[in-house]
Structure formats: structure tokens, C-alpha cells
Amino acid sequence: MANYTVEHKKSFTLTAYGFSIQTNFQDVPALQKEKAEFWGGLKADGRFDKLKAAAKDDREWSVNEVYQGRPWNYFAVEASKSVADATRIIEFPESEYIVVAGTGDKETLFDQLTYRAFGEVLSQITDYAYIGGPNATYRKEIGDGTFYGEFWVPVVKK
């Protein structure tokens, strides 16, 4: 099983651009393609740079949530100022979080950590349960072209 920790996190808020996922979650290549097209569009139309300019630190977040009955994926930051056309302001509760950490390539780290958390950790732990709501992965460059990241999912003790 993948290594993980359980950590208490204070509530936090992310400002995000997002899209409603159309792909079946079981079709991983199609899901990765859909996300890559969305994120590429953010860079092409300037929204990526706008969001990064509003960020209070260098963490880039990928958020997954069910919103209005549909699965969504977002690119997000902890903003120090408002972004008028942001898709959502996402509130994360103060809670215990399962944290799965790792390093890797910028383009694949979000998916690696998400699949490790849901495919390995959450399916095998017995003393905590996912409480629903948004989950998030952040990444930041560690200086040698690789990235460090953490997947955070809110849980409750069973």
C-alpha cells in the first residue's frame, strides 16, 4: 500500500477555473486527455497566468468534486486577491485529511497521487472514511525540474 499520513488541516479556500468532466472515470487515458485539453486551454487563453498572478504562494492545485450532481475538475490556487471570472471559490473544511505525498513529473504528478490515494490508500484503510466533498492535489517545483506534491482528502475516524 502507498505511504500516507493522517493530518489535521485548518479550513482553506481555493479560487479555481474548472470544467464538468464528461469522461467515464474508468477510462483513465480519456480522462487524462480531457483534463490536459482543459488545462491547455487555460494556458492558451491567459486564465492560467491570471490565476497564478493572484496566488499567495507557488502551489498549483488540481481539485476534484461533485458539484450540482456532476463531477468537476479545477485548476486552483490559494488567492491573495479576487479573480472576477473564476469558475468557483472552493471551501475545504477543517478536518483530518489523508495525505499522500510524492515526487514526479509536472504533467503526471496530479494523476499519480490521485490514483494512488483512491486506488491504494482509501480502498485499504479501515479506521477512516472519506467524508465526501472536494479533494485536492497540489504540486510545486523542487528546483531540479521535478515536482513535489500532496493529495489531500478529508476523512473522519470510524
Backbone as CSV, one residue per row, in Angstrom:
resi,resn,N_x,N_y,N_z,CA_x,CA_y,CA_z,C_x,C_y,C_z
1,MET,0.845,-1.185,0.000,0.000,0.000,0.000,0.887,1.244,0.000
2,ALA,0.421,2.308,-0.638,1.150,3.569,-0.690,1.276,4.161,0.709
3,ASN,2.360,4.866,0.938,2.537,5.544,2.209,1.597,6.729,2.301
4,TYR,1.085,6.977,3.507,0.207,8.117,3.735,0.323,8.534,5.184
5,THR,-0.148,9.725,5.475,-0.267,10.206,6.841,-1.691,10.715,7.023
6,VAL,-2.105,10.830,8.268,-3.359,11.485,8.603,-2.966,12.769,9.314
7,GLU,-3.394,13.906,8.759,-3.001,15.200,9.296,-4.226,16.073,9.506
8,HIS,-4.202,16.859,10.591,-5.268,17.823,10.828,-4.937,19.079,10.023
9,LYS,-5.879,19.523,9.199,-5.695,20.732,8.386,-6.752,21.751,8.787
10,LYS,-6.332,23.000,8.873,-7.287,24.081,9.091,-8.078,24.279,7.795
11,SER,-9.243,24.914,7.891,-10.026,25.169,6.690,-9.215,26.073,5.753
12,PHE,-9.436,25.915,4.466,-8.761,26.745,3.476,-9.665,26.900,2.267
13,THR,-9.357,27.904,1.472,-10.185,28.255,0.320,-9.308,28.336,-0.923
14,LEU,-9.782,27.743,-2.005,-9.084,27.816,-3.284,-9.969,28.528,-4.305
15,THR,-9.339,29.327,-5.156,-10.004,30.003,-6.261,-9.649,29.240,-7.523
16,ALA,-10.661,28.936,-8.342,-10.427,27.962,-9.405,-11.147,28.275,-10.708
17,TYR,-10.550,27.766,-11.782,-11.217,27.609,-13.075,-11.460,26.122,-13.246
18,GLY,-12.624,25.736,-13.728,-12.912,24.319,-13.842,-13.828,23.971,-14.988
19,PHE,-14.047,22.671,-15.135,-14.936,22.156,-16.167,-15.635,20.905,-15.663
20,SER,-16.788,20.641,-16.211,-17.548,19.440,-15.882,-16.996,18.269,-16.688
21,ILE,-16.559,17.243,-15.984,-15.954,16.069,-16.629,-17.018,15.270,-17.374
22,GLN,-16.725,14.910,-18.616,-17.645,14.133,-19.435,-17.253,12.661,-19.530
23,THR,-15.974,12.374,-19.296,-15.416,11.043,-19.467,-15.742,10.132,-18.289
24,ASN,-15.908,8.839,-18.563,-16.069,7.828,-17.518,-14.750,7.710,-16.758
25,PHE,-14.806,7.715,-15.420,-13.600,7.641,-14.596,-12.799,6.364,-14.827
26,GLN,-13.441,5.313,-15.321,-12.739,4.052,-15.566,-11.855,4.135,-16.804
27,ASP,-12.110,5.110,-17.679,-11.329,5.292,-18.900,-10.231,6.322,-18.624
28,VAL,-9.172,5.871,-17.961,-8.117,6.768,-17.495,-7.467,7.549,-18.640
29,PRO,-7.084,6.931,-19.768,-6.474,7.726,-20.843,-7.407,8.840,-21.352
30,ALA,-8.684,8.551,-21.494,-9.628,9.572,-21.966,-9.792,10.682,-20.938
31,LEU,-9.817,10.315,-19.666,-9.934,11.311,-18.603,-8.701,12.212,-18.579
32,GLN,-7.521,11.621,-18.702,-6.287,12.411,-18.727,-6.269,13.342,-19.940
33,LYS,-6.763,12.865,-21.080,-6.816,13.691,-22.291,-7.773,14.863,-22.090
34,GLU,-8.936,14.601,-21.493,-9.911,15.663,-21.266,-9.330,16.741,-20.338
35,LYS,-8.673,16.324,-19.268,-8.053,17.280,-18.341,-6.942,18.064,-19.040
36,ALA,-6.106,17.380,-19.809,-4.993,18.048,-20.498,-5.504,19.099,-21.485
37,GLU,-6.596,18.792,-22.181,-7.172,19.767,-23.117,-7.686,20.995,-22.367
38,PHE,-8.356,20.773,-21.238,-8.852,21.904,-20.448,-7.694,22.756,-19.940
39,TRP,-6.692,22.114,-19.342,-5.565,22.852,-18.781,-4.779,23.569,-19.879
40,GLY,-4.660,22.938,-21.060,-4.003,23.599,-22.189,-4.762,24.843,-22.610
41,GLY,-6.098,24.768,-22.589,-6.928,25.924,-22.913,-6.731,27.057,-21.920
42,LEU,-6.559,26.731,-20.636,-6.303,27.761,-19.621,-5.015,28.520,-19.907
43,LYS,-4.011,27.788,-20.353,-2.734,28.431,-20.664,-2.861,29.272,-21.932
44,ALA,-3.574,28.748,-22.934,-3.705,29.442,-24.213,-4.499,30.738,-24.097
45,ASP,-5.536,30.752,-23.259,-6.387,31.955,-23.194,-6.005,32.928,-22.072
46,GLY,-4.922,32.634,-21.330,-4.427,33.557,-20.321,-4.995,33.379,-18.926
47,ARG,-5.997,32.507,-18.745,-6.579,32.337,-17.412,-5.587,31.699,-16.438
48,PHE,-4.727,30.810,-16.926,-3.697,30.197,-16.078,-2.824,31.293,-15.457
49,ASP,-2.314,32.195,-16.293,-1.446,33.268,-15.806,-2.200,34.205,-14.870
50,LYS,-3.470,34.472,-15.162,-4.279,35.340,-14.307,-4.425,34.731,-12.911
51,LEU,-4.692,33.439,-12.869,-4.851,32.767,-11.580,-3.515,32.731,-10.830
52,LYS,-2.444,32.402,-11.521,-1.120,32.354,-10.887,-0.724,33.734,-10.348
53,ALA,-1.097,34.810,-11.045,-0.775,36.165,-10.590,-1.528,36.516,-9.302
54,ALA,-2.657,35.881,-9.059,-3.448,36.143,-7.853,-3.035,35.253,-6.680
55,ALA,-2.167,34.282,-6.926,-1.807,33.290,-5.905,-0.935,33.886,-4.806
56,LYS,-1.159,33.390,-3.573,-0.334,33.858,-2.462,0.937,33.029,-2.276
57,ASP,1.044,31.905,-3.004,2.257,31.089,-2.955,2.420,30.367,-4.293
58,ASP,3.420,29.494,-4.398,3.700,28.853,-5.689,3.027,27.489,-5.862
59,ARG,2.119,27.136,-4.966,1.406,25.865,-5.106,0.347,25.955,-6.202
60,GLU,0.364,24.957,-7.084,-0.676,24.796,-8.099,-1.532,23.611,-7.669
61,TRP,-2.851,23.789,-7.663,-3.766,22.772,-7.170,-4.631,22.214,-8.283
62,SER,-4.908,20.936,-8.206,-5.934,20.281,-9.007,-6.989,19.806,-8.017
63,VAL,-8.239,20.195,-8.253,-9.325,19.862,-7.337,-10.352,19.017,-8.077
64,ASN,-10.860,18.012,-7.389,-11.953,17.186,-7.906,-13.117,17.315,-6.938
65,GLU,-14.316,17.481,-7.472,-15.501,17.497,-6.618,-16.730,17.200,-7.461
66,VAL,-17.758,16.767,-6.780,-19.066,16.654,-7.407,-19.800,17.941,-7.058
67,TYR,-20.201,18.668,-8.090,-20.874,19.951,-7.915,-22.139,19.939,-8.766
68,GLN,-23.256,20.212,-8.141,-24.561,20.191,-8.800,-24.785,18.862,-9.537
69,GLY,-24.376,17.770,-8.863,-24.612,16.431,-9.381,-23.688,15.959,-10.483
70,ARG,-22.662,16.746,-10.809,-21.734,16.373,-11.879,-20.299,16.411,-11.357
71,PRO,-19.426,15.521,-11.872,-18.018,15.581,-11.477,-17.309,16.746,-12.175
72,TRP,-16.496,17.459,-11.418,-15.746,18.600,-11.933,-14.270,18.435,-11.615
73,ASN,-13.427,19.042,-12.454,-12.002,19.169,-12.201,-11.656,20.646,-12.342
74,TYR,-10.762,21.110,-11.463,-10.391,22.519,-11.449,-8.885,22.676,-11.378
75,PHE,-8.390,23.778,-11.943,-7.052,24.277,-11.658,-7.262,25.405,-10.666
76,ALA,-6.523,25.397,-9.549,-6.799,26.347,-8.480,-5.528,26.840,-7.797
77,VAL,-5.691,27.949,-7.077,-4.637,28.498,-6.230,-5.289,29.028,-4.950
78,GLU,-4.462,29.199,-3.918,-4.896,29.964,-2.758,-4.652,31.417,-3.143
79,ALA,-5.719,32.153,-3.378,-5.597,33.502,-3.923,-5.431,34.547,-2.822
80,SER,-4.599,35.544,-3.113,-4.434,36.669,-2.194,-5.303,37.846,-2.619
81,LYS,-5.929,37.731,-3.789,-6.864,38.746,-4.271,-7.922,38.050,-5.111
82,SER,-9.026,38.707,-5.344,-10.123,38.049,-6.057,-9.826,37.943,-7.555
83,VAL,-10.416,36.927,-8.161,-10.325,36.702,-9.602,-11.771,36.726,-10.106
84,ALA,-12.153,37.820,-10.744,-13.566,38.099,-11.042,-14.260,37.000,-11.844
85,ASP,-13.578,36.378,-12.788,-14.241,35.397,-13.652,-13.957,33.944,-13.254
86,ALA,-13.465,33.732,-12.037,-13.187,32.361,-11.581,-14.462,31.530,-11.633
87,THR,-14.307,30.241,-11.949,-15.447,29.331,-12.011,-16.040,29.112,-10.629
88,ARG,-15.176,28.889,-9.630,-15.644,28.590,-8.274,-14.642,29.062,-7.237
89,ILE,-15.182,29.356,-6.070,-14.404,29.516,-4.855,-14.732,28.260,-4.047
90,ILE,-13.728,27.436,-3.773,-13.967,26.124,-3.162,-13.493,26.147,-1.717
91,GLU,-14.426,25.857,-0.813,-14.142,25.836,0.622,-13.805,24.406,1.054
92,PHE,-12.699,24.249,1.752,-12.312,22.971,2.330,-12.491,23.059,3.842
93,PRO,-13.107,22.057,4.451,-13.387,22.125,5.881,-12.147,21.876,6.733
94,GLU,-12.172,22.413,7.953,-11.170,21.994,8.927,-11.478,20.538,9.228
95,SER,-10.480,19.684,9.119,-10.745,18.251,9.224,-9.439,17.494,9.338
96,GLU,-9.591,16.192,9.568,-8.485,15.271,9.372,-8.442,14.985,7.874
97,TYR,-7.248,14.897,7.329,-7.064,14.610,5.907,-6.081,13.455,5.763
98,ILE,-6.400,12.537,4.856,-5.409,11.563,4.409,-4.507,12.328,3.450
99,VAL,-3.201,12.255,3.655,-2.235,12.955,2.817,-1.319,11.911,2.182
100,VAL,-1.301,11.899,0.863,-0.425,11.012,0.105,0.569,11.911,-0.633
101,ALA,1.848,11.771,-0.325,2.878,12.643,-0.893,3.724,11.890,-1.907
102,GLY,4.333,12.650,-2.815,5.232,12.047,-3.780,5.910,13.082,-4.643
103,THR,6.829,12.623,-5.456,7.519,13.491,-6.406,7.362,12.898,-7.795
104,GLY,7.497,13.764,-8.799,7.394,13.274,-10.163,7.398,14.387,-11.181
105,ASP,6.989,14.018,-12.363,6.917,14.924,-13.496,5.731,15.875,-13.328
106,LYS,5.904,17.122,-13.712,4.848,18.131,-13.562,3.530,17.692,-14.190
107,GLU,3.581,17.127,-15.365,2.359,16.817,-16.110,1.625,15.585,-15.596
108,THR,2.300,14.695,-14.874,1.652,13.458,-14.451,1.455,13.340,-12.938
109,LEU,2.057,14.238,-12.163,2.045,14.092,-10.708,0.639,14.134,-10.119
110,PHE,-0.216,15.048,-10.583,-1.581,15.125,-10.046,-2.296,13.784,-10.181
111,ASP,-2.270,13.224,-11.369,-2.968,11.954,-11.597,-2.326,10.817,-10.810
112,GLN,-0.996,10.771,-10.746,-0.315,9.712,-9.983,-0.762,9.706,-8.524
113,LEU,-0.767,10.874,-7.903,-1.129,10.958,-6.488,-2.610,10.659,-6.268
114,THR,-3.463,11.141,-7.167,-4.906,10.892,-7.047,-5.198,9.406,-7.154
115,TYR,-4.633,8.742,-8.155,-4.894,7.316,-8.339,-4.273,6.484,-7.215
116,ARG,-3.114,6.919,-6.706,-2.515,6.201,-5.576,-3.428,6.318,-4.347
117,ALA,-3.953,7.519,-4.111,-4.816,7.726,-2.938,-6.109,6.923,-3.048
118,PHE,-6.811,7.040,-4.175,-8.092,6.345,-4.308,-7.923,4.860,-4.615
119,GLY,-6.913,4.507,-5.392,-6.739,3.119,-5.789,-6.045,2.254,-4.758
120,GLU,-5.212,2.849,-3.920,-4.451,2.059,-2.953,-4.822,2.389,-1.511
121,VAL,-4.702,3.651,-1.133,-4.852,4.013,0.279,-6.298,3.907,0.743
122,LEU,-7.196,4.671,0.124,-8.575,4.716,0.618,-9.297,3.381,0.509
123,SER,-8.897,2.572,-0.453,-9.549,1.267,-0.597,-9.090,0.267,0.467
124,GLN,-7.995,0.564,1.169,-7.451,-0.401,2.121,-7.471,0.048,3.585
125,ILE,-7.651,1.332,3.841,-7.692,1.749,5.247,-9.041,1.381,5.846
126,THR,-9.022,1.059,7.117,-10.261,0.635,7.769,-10.658,1.542,8.925
127,ASP,-9.758,2.421,9.350,-10.064,3.250,10.509,-10.526,4.668,10.168
128,TYR,-10.544,5.029,8.876,-11.019,6.335,8.427,-11.930,6.155,7.223
129,ALA,-12.834,7.121,7.033,-13.732,7.108,5.881,-13.723,8.479,5.213
130,TYR,-13.728,8.489,3.907,-13.818,9.712,3.111,-15.170,10.355,3.387
131,ILE,-15.172,11.639,3.717,-16.425,12.310,4.072,-17.136,12.935,2.875
132,GLY,-16.600,12.738,1.691,-17.184,13.373,0.517,-16.662,14.790,0.391
133,GLY,-17.216,15.505,-0.521,-16.751,16.873,-0.732,-15.506,16.911,-1.590
134,PRO,-14.942,18.096,-1.763,-13.793,18.219,-2.656,-12.547,17.541,-2.089
135,ASN,-11.707,17.085,-2.987,-10.371,16.623,-2.639,-9.402,17.360,-3.551
136,ALA,-8.165,17.472,-3.140,-7.240,18.312,-3.888,-5.826,17.765,-3.851
137,THR,-5.089,18.087,-4.904,-3.678,17.755,-5.004,-2.929,19.043,-5.331
138,TYR,-1.841,19.298,-4.619,-1.014,20.433,-5.032,0.341,19.925,-5.489
139,ARG,0.992,20.778,-6.278,2.361,20.492,-6.708,3.150,21.793,-6.641
140,LYS,4.455,21.631,-6.418,5.355,22.777,-6.505,6.720,22.267,-6.924
141,GLU,7.399,23.078,-7.708,8.702,22.691,-8.233,9.706,22.628,-7.091
142,ILE,10.585,21.621,-7.143,11.585,21.479,-6.089,12.986,21.859,-6.565
143,GLY,13.066,22.441,-7.759,14.326,23.036,-8.173,15.136,22.292,-9.202
144,ASP,14.882,21.024,-9.404,15.683,20.263,-10.366,14.830,19.774,-11.541
145,GLY,13.703,20.449,-11.775,12.805,20.050,-12.856,11.752,19.049,-12.422
146,THR,11.877,18.531,-11.205,10.848,17.629,-10.690,9.958,18.402,-9.717
147,PHE,8.840,17.781,-9.404,7.841,18.429,-8.560,7.512,17.558,-7.358
148,TYR,7.249,18.227,-6.238,6.751,17.581,-5.034,5.257,17.869,-4.977
149,GLY,4.488,16.881,-4.558,3.056,17.109,-4.434,2.449,16.318,-3.300
150,GLU,1.244,16.749,-2.903,0.472,16.046,-1.892,-0.984,16.003,-2.320
151,PHE,-1.596,14.839,-2.138,-3.027,14.667,-2.351,-3.685,14.740,-0.983
152,TRP,-4.713,15.574,-0.830,-5.419,15.743,0.436,-6.869,15.345,0.249
153,VAL,-7.344,14.427,1.075,-8.750,14.045,1.042,-9.291,14.060,2.476
154,PRO,-10.399,14.797,2.688,-10.944,14.892,4.055,-11.572,13.559,4.504
155,VAL,-11.288,13.190,5.752,-11.785,11.920,6.296,-12.290,12.117,7.720
156,VAL,-13.047,11.134,8.192,-13.459,11.078,9.590,-13.039,9.729,10.143
157,LYS,-12.745,9.729,11.428,-12.402,8.465,12.110,-13.653,7.625,12.225
158,LYS,-13.543,6.334,11.908,-14.704,5.424,12.003,-14.969,5.054,13.440
